[in-house]
Short mmCIF file of C-alpha atoms in Angstrom, two decimals:
data_model
loop_
_atom_site.label_atom_id
_atom_site.label_comp_id
_atom_site.label_asym_id
_atom_site.label_seq_id
_atom_site.Cartn_x
_atom_site.Cartn_y
_atom_site.Cartn_z
CA MET A 12 -24.73 -44.37 27.12
CA SER A 13 -23.68 -45.03 23.18
CA THR A 14 -26.54 -47.58 23.02
CA VAL A 15 -30.00 -46.98 21.98
CA TYR A 16 -33.11 -50.58 23.05
CA VAL A 17 -35.34 -49.92 19.48
CA LYS A 18 -39.26 -51.83 20.08
CA ASN A 19 -42.64 -52.30 17.87
CA ILE A 20 -40.54 -52.67 14.43
CA GLY A 21 -42.53 -53.98 11.51
CA ALA A 22 -41.44 -58.41 11.46
CA ASN A 23 -40.93 -57.38 7.99
CA THR A 24 -38.46 -54.75 8.00
CA GLU A 25 -35.32 -56.34 7.59
CA GLU A 26 -31.47 -55.71 9.21
CA LYS A 27 -30.63 -53.33 6.62
CA ASP A 28 -33.36 -51.42 6.34
CA ILE A 29 -33.30 -50.35 10.66
CA ARG A 30 -29.19 -50.14 9.96
CA ALA A 31 -30.37 -47.30 6.90
CA PHE A 32 -32.78 -45.99 9.86
CA PHE A 33 -30.48 -44.55 12.43
CA SER A 34 -26.51 -44.58 9.99
CA PHE A 35 -28.52 -41.16 10.26
CA CYS A 36 -27.67 -40.68 13.09
CA GLY A 37 -24.41 -41.63 13.51
CA LYS A 38 -21.17 -44.15 13.25
CA ILE A 39 -22.96 -47.70 14.29
CA SER A 40 -21.39 -49.98 15.60
CA SER A 41 -23.43 -53.18 16.57
CA LEU A 42 -26.64 -53.83 15.14
CA ASN A 43 -28.18 -56.77 17.06
CA VAL A 44 -32.18 -57.65 15.86
CA THR A 45 -34.54 -60.38 17.57
CA THR A 46 -38.18 -61.49 16.84
CA GLU A 47 -40.39 -60.49 19.96
CA GLY A 48 -44.00 -61.69 18.92
CA GLU A 49 -45.40 -60.74 15.88
CA THR A 50 -42.83 -57.83 16.08
CA LYS A 51 -38.98 -56.98 16.22
CA SER A 52 -36.36 -54.76 18.06
CA ALA A 53 -32.93 -54.44 18.41
CA THR A 54 -30.59 -52.86 20.40
CA VAL A 55 -28.04 -50.69 18.45
CA THR A 56 -24.56 -49.21 19.10
CA PHE A 57 -23.01 -46.31 18.26
CA GLU A 58 -19.79 -45.16 18.64
CA LYS A 59 -20.19 -41.51 19.89
CA GLU A 60 -22.92 -40.79 22.63
CA SER A 61 -24.17 -37.70 20.77
CA ALA A 62 -25.24 -40.22 18.14
CA ALA A 63 -28.03 -42.41 20.84
CA ARG A 64 -29.65 -38.82 21.88
CA THR A 65 -30.34 -37.74 19.05
CA ALA A 66 -31.41 -41.31 17.96
CA LEU A 67 -33.45 -40.67 21.26
CA LEU A 68 -35.14 -38.34 20.27
CA LEU A 69 -36.67 -40.97 17.04
CA ASP A 70 -38.80 -42.06 19.55
CA HIS A 71 -42.43 -43.31 17.92
CA THR A 72 -40.98 -42.36 14.19
CA LYS A 73 -43.05 -44.26 11.93
CA LEU A 74 -40.04 -46.74 10.34
CA GLY A 75 -42.98 -48.06 7.66
CA GLU A 76 -46.08 -48.27 8.99
CA HIS A 77 -44.89 -49.28 12.31
CA GLU A 78 -44.65 -46.53 15.99
CA LEU A 79 -40.99 -46.69 17.59
CA SER A 80 -40.35 -46.62 20.42
CA VAL A 81 -36.74 -46.11 20.74
CA THR A 82 -35.38 -45.29 24.62
CA SER A 83 -31.70 -45.50 26.18
CA ALA A 84 -30.29 -48.27 27.47
CA SER A 85 -28.67 -46.97 30.54
CA GLY A 86 -31.85 -43.81 31.32
CA GLU A 87 -30.44 -41.43 29.79
CA HIS A 88 -32.41 -38.55 27.82
CA ALA A 89 -31.42 -37.18 25.15
CA ASP A 90 -29.99 -33.57 26.74
CA SER A 91 -27.41 -35.30 29.54
CA GLY A 92 -25.02 -34.09 27.43
CA ASP A 93 -23.01 -33.27 24.02
CA ASN A 94 -19.40 -34.00 24.38
CA VAL A 95 -18.30 -34.18 20.35
CA HIS A 96 -20.75 -30.99 19.92
CA SER A 97 -17.87 -28.67 22.01
CA LYS A 98 -15.34 -29.39 19.31
CA SER A 99 -13.89 -26.50 17.85
CA ASP A 100 -12.92 -26.52 14.13
CA ALA A 101 -9.21 -26.21 15.64
CA ASP A 102 -10.47 -30.06 16.83
CA ARG A 103 -11.01 -30.76 13.65
CA ASP A 104 -8.77 -34.02 11.99
CA THR A 105 -10.98 -33.69 8.83
CA ASP A 106 -12.73 -32.33 6.73
CA GLU A 107 -15.81 -34.56 6.06
CA ILE A 108 -18.65 -33.29 8.09
CA THR A 109 -20.01 -36.04 10.43
CA GLN A 110 -23.08 -36.99 10.76
CA GLU A 111 -22.79 -36.15 15.11
CA GLU A 112 -21.52 -32.54 14.37
CA LYS A 113 -24.75 -32.19 12.28
CA PRO A 114 -26.67 -29.58 14.18
CA ARG A 115 -29.74 -32.14 16.01
CA ALA A 116 -32.15 -30.63 12.64
CA ARG A 117 -30.44 -30.33 9.86
CA VAL A 118 -30.83 -34.78 11.72
CA LEU A 119 -33.59 -34.50 11.76
CA ALA A 120 -34.92 -32.39 8.17
CA GLU A 121 -32.85 -34.33 7.14
CA TYR A 122 -35.36 -37.91 8.18
CA LEU A 123 -38.00 -35.66 7.26
CA ALA A 124 -36.63 -35.34 3.14
CA SER A 125 -35.98 -39.19 3.19
CA GLY A 126 -39.66 -39.93 3.36
CA TYR A 127 -39.63 -40.84 7.34
CA LEU A 128 -42.34 -39.18 9.60
CA VAL A 129 -40.69 -38.11 13.62
CA ALA A 130 -42.51 -36.65 15.67
CA ASP A 131 -43.38 -32.76 17.02
CA SER A 132 -42.38 -33.58 20.16
CA GLY A 133 -38.55 -34.87 18.78
CA LEU A 134 -38.48 -31.65 16.28
CA LYS A 135 -38.91 -29.55 19.67
CA THR A 136 -36.72 -31.33 21.64
CA ALA A 137 -34.24 -31.45 18.70
CA ILE A 138 -34.17 -27.29 18.93
CA ALA A 139 -34.30 -27.06 21.83
CA LEU A 140 -31.13 -29.31 22.67
CA ASP A 141 -28.91 -27.14 19.23
CA GLU A 142 -29.20 -23.73 21.11
CA LYS A 143 -29.07 -25.02 24.42
CA HIS A 144 -25.04 -26.05 23.72
CA GLY A 145 -24.94 -23.70 21.00
CA VAL A 146 -24.52 -26.74 18.47
CA SER A 147 -25.86 -23.62 15.39
CA GLN A 148 -23.33 -21.42 15.64
CA ARG A 149 -19.72 -23.89 15.69
CA PHE A 150 -21.21 -25.68 13.06
CA LEU A 151 -22.07 -22.57 10.99
CA SER A 152 -18.79 -21.22 11.36
CA THR A 153 -17.05 -24.89 10.27
CA ILE A 154 -19.37 -24.76 6.91
CA GLN A 155 -17.64 -21.08 6.65
CA ASN A 156 -14.64 -22.70 7.28
CA LEU A 157 -14.57 -25.38 5.53
CA ASP A 158 -16.29 -23.53 2.26
CA GLN A 159 -13.43 -20.92 2.49
CA LYS A 160 -11.10 -23.28 2.76
CA TYR A 161 -11.49 -24.84 -0.94
CA HIS A 162 -12.81 -21.31 -1.80
CA ALA A 163 -15.38 -24.11 -5.06
CA THR A 164 -18.71 -25.21 -2.63
CA ASP A 165 -19.87 -27.18 -5.07
CA ARG A 166 -16.75 -29.15 -5.52
CA ALA A 167 -16.07 -29.75 -1.46
CA LYS A 168 -17.49 -33.86 -1.45
CA THR A 169 -17.32 -34.36 2.13
CA ALA A 170 -19.62 -37.82 1.51
CA ASP A 171 -18.31 -41.06 3.82
CA GLN A 172 -19.07 -44.35 2.92
CA SER A 173 -18.09 -46.34 6.43
CA TYR A 174 -20.99 -44.11 7.89
CA GLY A 175 -23.75 -46.78 6.72
CA ILE A 176 -26.22 -44.71 5.52
CA THR A 177 -28.15 -44.81 2.72
CA ALA A 178 -26.39 -44.29 -1.02
CA ARG A 179 -29.44 -42.00 -2.11
CA ALA A 180 -28.05 -40.11 1.37
CA ASN A 181 -24.54 -39.63 1.00
CA CYS A 182 -25.25 -38.91 -2.65
CA LEU A 183 -26.72 -35.32 -0.92
CA PHE A 184 -26.95 -34.69 2.59
CA SER A 185 -22.78 -35.27 3.15
CA GLY A 186 -21.92 -32.55 0.70
CA LEU A 187 -21.18 -28.70 1.59
CA SER A 188 -22.64 -27.68 -1.39
CA SER A 189 -26.35 -28.37 0.05
CA TYR A 190 -25.64 -25.49 3.16
CA PHE A 191 -25.69 -22.84 0.01
CA GLU A 192 -27.87 -21.47 -1.96
CA LYS A 193 -27.95 -18.50 -4.67
CA ALA A 194 -27.34 -14.98 -3.73
CA LEU A 195 -30.68 -12.58 -5.46
CA GLU A 196 -28.63 -9.86 -4.06
CA ALA A 197 -25.07 -11.58 -6.29
CA PRO A 198 -25.82 -13.48 -9.65
CA GLY A 199 -23.50 -16.15 -9.55
CA ALA A 200 -22.82 -16.30 -5.64
CA LYS A 201 -23.48 -18.34 -3.30
CA LYS A 202 -25.02 -17.60 0.36
CA ILE A 203 -25.65 -19.97 3.81
CA VAL A 204 -28.92 -21.09 4.09
CA ASP A 205 -30.68 -19.12 5.94
CA PHE A 206 -31.85 -22.53 8.54
CA TYR A 207 -28.43 -22.01 9.82
CA THR A 208 -27.80 -18.43 9.90
CA THR A 209 -30.28 -17.75 12.67
CA GLY A 210 -30.13 -19.41 16.16
CA SER A 211 -34.13 -19.11 16.14
CA LYS A 212 -35.64 -21.39 15.45
CA GLN A 213 -39.71 -23.20 15.14
CA VAL A 214 -40.90 -26.66 14.17
CA GLN A 215 -41.55 -25.62 10.20
CA ASP A 216 -39.13 -24.53 10.13
CA ILE A 217 -38.31 -28.23 9.84
CA HIS A 218 -40.07 -29.20 8.09
CA ASN A 219 -39.41 -26.52 5.59
CA GLU A 220 -35.74 -26.62 5.21
CA ALA A 221 -36.51 -30.84 4.74
CA LYS A 222 -39.18 -29.81 1.68
CA ARG A 223 -35.26 -27.79 0.70
CA LEU A 224 -33.63 -30.87 1.12
CA ALA A 225 -36.61 -32.64 -0.82
CA GLU A 226 -36.21 -30.29 -3.93
CA LEU A 227 -32.36 -30.46 -4.05
CA LYS A 228 -32.59 -34.99 -4.47
CA LYS A 229 -35.43 -34.18 -6.69
CA GLN A 230 -33.03 -32.81 -8.99
CA GLU A 231 -30.10 -34.85 -7.92
CA ALA A 232 -31.86 -37.34 -9.60
CA GLY A 233 -32.95 -36.05 -12.59
CA GLY A 234 -36.41 -34.42 -11.25
CA SER A 235 -37.50 -37.87 -11.27
CA SER A 236 -38.90 -38.38 -7.41
CA TYR A 237 -39.07 -42.26 -8.66
CA LYS A 238 -35.24 -41.48 -8.37
CA ALA A 239 -34.68 -39.98 -5.80
CA ALA A 240 -35.92 -42.07 -3.53
CA GLY A 241 -34.34 -44.72 -5.08
CA LEU A 242 -37.29 -46.92 -6.00
CA ASP A 243 -35.90 -47.28 -9.14
CA LYS A 244 -33.31 -49.59 -7.04
CA ILE A 245 -36.46 -51.65 -5.81
CA PHE A 246 -38.29 -51.63 -8.36
CA GLY A 247 -36.60 -51.21 -11.14
CA ALA A 248 -36.51 -48.30 -14.03
CA GLU A 249 -39.41 -45.85 -14.43
CA LYS A 250 -41.99 -46.95 -16.41
CA ALA A 251 -42.97 -45.06 -19.32
CA PRO A 252 -46.76 -43.16 -20.19
CA GLY A 253 -48.60 -46.38 -21.08
CA GLN A 254 -47.00 -48.41 -20.52
CA GLU A 255 -48.48 -50.58 -17.53
CA SER A 256 -48.28 -53.88 -15.55
CA LYS A 257 -49.63 -56.29 -15.27
CA PRO A 258 -52.03 -56.73 -11.66
CA ASN A 259 -49.48 -59.97 -10.70
CA ASP A 260 -46.15 -58.88 -12.32
CA GLN A 261 -43.23 -58.53 -9.80
CA VAL A 262 -39.86 -57.85 -9.91
CA PRO A 263 -37.32 -60.07 -9.37
CA GLY A 264 -36.24 -60.04 -5.71
CA ALA A 265 -38.83 -57.34 -4.66
CA ALA A 266 -40.81 -58.11 -1.47
CA PRO A 267 -43.74 -58.60 -1.93
CA SER A 268 -47.08 -55.55 -2.44
CA ASP A 269 -48.29 -55.88 0.29
CA ALA A 270 -44.90 -56.28 2.57
CA ALA A 271 -43.14 -53.14 -0.02
CA ALA A 272 -46.03 -51.13 0.59
CA THR A 273 -46.12 -51.87 5.04
CA GLU A 274 -42.85 -51.80 5.95
CA SER A 275 -40.27 -51.24 3.25
CA ASN A 276 -41.03 -47.43 3.27
CA GLN A 277 -40.71 -47.17 -0.50
CA GLN A 278 -43.94 -46.89 -1.30
CA PRO A 279 -45.61 -44.41 -4.19
CA ILE A 280 -44.75 -40.63 -4.26
CA SER A 281 -47.74 -37.87 -4.82
CA GLU A 282 -46.53 -34.89 -6.41
CA GLY A 283 -45.01 -32.13 -3.40
CA ALA A 284 -44.33 -35.34 -1.22
CA TYR A 285 -41.20 -36.42 0.38
CA PRO A 286 -39.48 -39.19 -1.06
CA GLY A 287 -40.55 -42.38 -0.12
CA THR A 288 -43.81 -41.21 1.06
CA ALA A 289 -47.18 -40.49 0.30
CA GLU A 290 -47.86 -38.24 3.13
CA LYS A 291 -47.37 -34.68 2.16
CA ILE A 292 -44.96 -31.55 3.05
CA PRO A 293 -46.26 -29.67 5.54
CA GLN A 294 -46.96 -25.83 3.54
#
């Protein structure tokens, strides 16, 4: 099973947005989008089965204003198997950290940090699957070994443009450094974030990790939530204080304001919100 069916996609949602959304799960080999009345549907085929099973966790997740329906083409469930996660470090043929080998709790934290709203049922299933297949412990071993190999976490770059992940996700989420934080007991030292060393997790733990990742994105964007959300690439440079737009101003090449607010998932960010959404981060 490497194909999922997606229904109830907003009519104004473009194919590139659908591809970017599902690329968090893993590498996509084909994407076919069709129009069904006032909505769209899509058939997404991944290179690896584990990516498709991760995509099933996105059932009831919102893309824009529409809640998606994500089902398996073969009728299988997310926990039907986990072939790629059985890979040992000795079997790795690259130092790149792929989306498919990450714990599903991490992948869904990346979705939340990018502004998508994931159903709690999906978060709970992700935690259960990671525990069932021992994914978290193997992944912890992987990042420890990679960090030891490079001896400098903040210089270990593992971004893979071929995965089609959005540029704003690539600049942070694929990097080895995002799994580490400063060690309070030893100035200048780093330690792996507790989220990746703790075997038992709760839904709130994923939300907390998403908040941390969102803050890292903001820091990489020079402290600007506007840039961290990628809005500067869509609507242009952030306006200086006191610089106002005329009511009928339209950015060249940008979607109409009502479509942008409802379908592109690129909304103005309030303080404390995930980049890309007006939803507040759970405290």
